[in-house]
XYZ file of C-alpha atoms in Angstrom:
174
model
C 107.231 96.042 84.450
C 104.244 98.074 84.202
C 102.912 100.615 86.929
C 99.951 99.267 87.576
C 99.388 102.068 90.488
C 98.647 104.677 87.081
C 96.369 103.407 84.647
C 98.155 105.480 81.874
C 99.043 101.846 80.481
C 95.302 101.209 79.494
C 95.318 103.860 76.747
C 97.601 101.687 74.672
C 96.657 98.421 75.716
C 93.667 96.094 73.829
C 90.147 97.401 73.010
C 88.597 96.723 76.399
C 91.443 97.994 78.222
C 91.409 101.216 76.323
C 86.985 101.531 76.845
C 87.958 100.648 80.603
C 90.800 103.740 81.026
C 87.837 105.748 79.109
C 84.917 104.937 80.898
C 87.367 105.092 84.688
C 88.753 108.722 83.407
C 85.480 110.245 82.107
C 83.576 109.719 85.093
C 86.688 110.282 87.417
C 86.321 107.461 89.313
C 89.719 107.527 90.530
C 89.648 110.675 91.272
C 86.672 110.710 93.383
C 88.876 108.144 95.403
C 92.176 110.067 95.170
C 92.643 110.065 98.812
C 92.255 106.177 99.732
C 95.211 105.530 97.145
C 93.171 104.166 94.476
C 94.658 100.706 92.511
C 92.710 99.406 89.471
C 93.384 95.464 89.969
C 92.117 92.533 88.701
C 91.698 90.490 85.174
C 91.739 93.407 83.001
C 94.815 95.363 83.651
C 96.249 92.202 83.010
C 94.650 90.800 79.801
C 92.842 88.141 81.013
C 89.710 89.413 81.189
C 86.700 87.822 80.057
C 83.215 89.299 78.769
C 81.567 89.736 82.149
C 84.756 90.401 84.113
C 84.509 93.859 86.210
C 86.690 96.405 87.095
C 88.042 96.193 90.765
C 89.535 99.200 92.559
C 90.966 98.364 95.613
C 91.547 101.537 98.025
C 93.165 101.828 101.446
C 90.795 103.938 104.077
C 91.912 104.879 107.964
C 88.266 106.412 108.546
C 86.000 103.779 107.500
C 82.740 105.843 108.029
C 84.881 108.980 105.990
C 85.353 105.930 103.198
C 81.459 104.778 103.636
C 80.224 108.334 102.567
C 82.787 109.047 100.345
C 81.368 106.056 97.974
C 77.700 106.818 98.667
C 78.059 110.106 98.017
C 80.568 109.952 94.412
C 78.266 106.754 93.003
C 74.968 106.599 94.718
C 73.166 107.727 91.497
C 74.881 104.922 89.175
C 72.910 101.660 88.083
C 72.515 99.147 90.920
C 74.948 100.769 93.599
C 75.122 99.114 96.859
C 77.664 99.141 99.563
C 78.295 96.632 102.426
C 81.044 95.878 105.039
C 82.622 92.149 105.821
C 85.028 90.740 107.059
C 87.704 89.427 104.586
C 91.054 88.231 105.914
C 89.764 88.534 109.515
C 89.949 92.425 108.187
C 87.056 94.778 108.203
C 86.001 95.520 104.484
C 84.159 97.874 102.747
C 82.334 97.467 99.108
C 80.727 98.907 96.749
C 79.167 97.634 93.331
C 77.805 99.678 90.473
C 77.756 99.913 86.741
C 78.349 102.864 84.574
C 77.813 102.302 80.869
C 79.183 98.773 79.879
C 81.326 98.065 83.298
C 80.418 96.747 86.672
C 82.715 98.600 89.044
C 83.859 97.216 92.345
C 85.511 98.823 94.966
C 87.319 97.506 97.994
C 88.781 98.832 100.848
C 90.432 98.202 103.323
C 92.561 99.760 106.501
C 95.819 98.277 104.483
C 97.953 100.082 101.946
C 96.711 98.990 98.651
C 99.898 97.253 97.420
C 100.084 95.212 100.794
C 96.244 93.613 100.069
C 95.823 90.148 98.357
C 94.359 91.710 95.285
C 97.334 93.924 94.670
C 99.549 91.281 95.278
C 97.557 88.705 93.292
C 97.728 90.648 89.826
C 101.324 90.917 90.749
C 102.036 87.526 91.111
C 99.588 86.941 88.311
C 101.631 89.475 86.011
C 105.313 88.135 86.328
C 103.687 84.331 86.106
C 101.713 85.434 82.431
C 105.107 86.753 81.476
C 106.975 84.162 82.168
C 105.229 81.414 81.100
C 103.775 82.739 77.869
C 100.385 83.475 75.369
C 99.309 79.602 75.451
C 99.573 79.837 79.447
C 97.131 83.367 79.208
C 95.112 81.451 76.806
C 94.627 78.480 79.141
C 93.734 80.797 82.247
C 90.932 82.655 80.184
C 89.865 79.305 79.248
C 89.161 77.960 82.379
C 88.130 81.196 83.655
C 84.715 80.696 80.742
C 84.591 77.559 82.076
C 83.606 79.124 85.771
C 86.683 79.022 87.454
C 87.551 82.325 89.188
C 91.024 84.066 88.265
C 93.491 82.485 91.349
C 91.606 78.354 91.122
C 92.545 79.431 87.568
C 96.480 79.553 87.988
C 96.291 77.148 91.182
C 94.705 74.297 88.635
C 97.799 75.310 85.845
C 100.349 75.806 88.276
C 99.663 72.817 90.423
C 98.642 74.439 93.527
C 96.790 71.849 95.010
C 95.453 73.113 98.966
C 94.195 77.006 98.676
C 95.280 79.001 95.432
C 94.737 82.298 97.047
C 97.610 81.690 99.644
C 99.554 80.100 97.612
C 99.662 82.136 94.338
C 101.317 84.786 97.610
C 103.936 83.106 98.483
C 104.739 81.392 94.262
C 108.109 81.692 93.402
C 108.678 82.374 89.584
C-alpha cells in the first residue's frame, strides 16, 4: 500500500498529482505545518480527483490558538485566505482555505492524531475499496462525483450504503 503520510508518491503518479507534489513542495506547505503532523488527504492522492477538486491537509494541533497563528501567519498573503473554527464531530475544528497558483488548499485540524480523523480514514477506506473493485468502479465514482455528488455519497450510492455514507464507508469491510 502506499504511504500516504509522505507525499513522495505524487512525483510519479498522473499529471495533476505530480503539479500538486510541485506546487505543496515549492511553497513548503507541509513544512510550514511540520509540527501538527501534516496528511495530504482527499480525492487526489487517490486518483479520483476531478477539475475543481482541492487539496486537503488534515493536521493534528494540542494548542489551538499556537495552530490559529501558525496558519495566519505561513498563508495570510495567498489568494482568498480565510480561517474559521466549527465544530465537526462534536470536535472543535480549525480551517483554513486559500489558493496558490492553480490549487485551492484546505487545511483541517483537529486535537486528534491525523490518521485517527474521518478524512484519514476515509481515503483509506476509499483506497483498499478502488483497489479492490477496479478502473470501471474509479470511473463510476468520478462520474458521479461531476454529477455533484461529494466523494463518500459517491461510494455510499455504488456500494449500497443506504443511511449515512460517512459512517458507514468507517466501519466497510472489504
Amino acid at each position: 500500500m502506499i504511504d500516504f503520510t509522505n507525499i513522495e508518491y505524487l512525483k510519479t503518479g498522473n499529471p495533476r498529482q505530480i503539479q500538486a507534489y510541485k506546487i505543496l513542495t515549492r511553497n513548503k506547505v507541509l513544512e510550514m505545518l511540520s509540527e501538527f503532523d501534516p496528511i495530504l488527504v482527499g480525492t487526489i492522492p487517490i486518483n479520483i480527483d476531478i477539475e475543481n477538486s482541492d487539496l486537503d491537509i488534515i493536521c493534528c494541533w494540542k494548542n489551538k490558538a499556537e495552530f490559529i497563528d501558525t496558519i495566519t501567519s505561513a498563508f495570510k498573503n495567498e489568494t482568498e485566505f480565510k480561517i474559521w473554527e466549527s465544530n465537526i464531530d462534536e470536535r472543535e475544528s480549525i480551517a483554513a482555505n486559500f489558493k496558490i497558483d492553480t490549487f485551492e488548499i484546505e487545511i483541517f485540524g483537529q486535537n486528534v492524531p491525523t490518521q485517527n480523523q474521518n478524512g484519514y480514514r476515509h481515503m483509506i477506506i476509499e483506497y483498499k475499496i478502488l483497489e479492490s473493485k477496479g478502473e470501471n468502479f474509479r470511473l463510476e465514482i468520478i462520474q458521479l462525483k461531476q454529477n455533484g455528488y461529494k466523494t463518500e455519497p459517491a461510494f455510499g450510492k455504488l456500494l449500497g450504503l443506504n443511511k449515512n455514507p460517512y459512517l458507514e464507508l468507517l466501519e466497510y469491510k472489504i
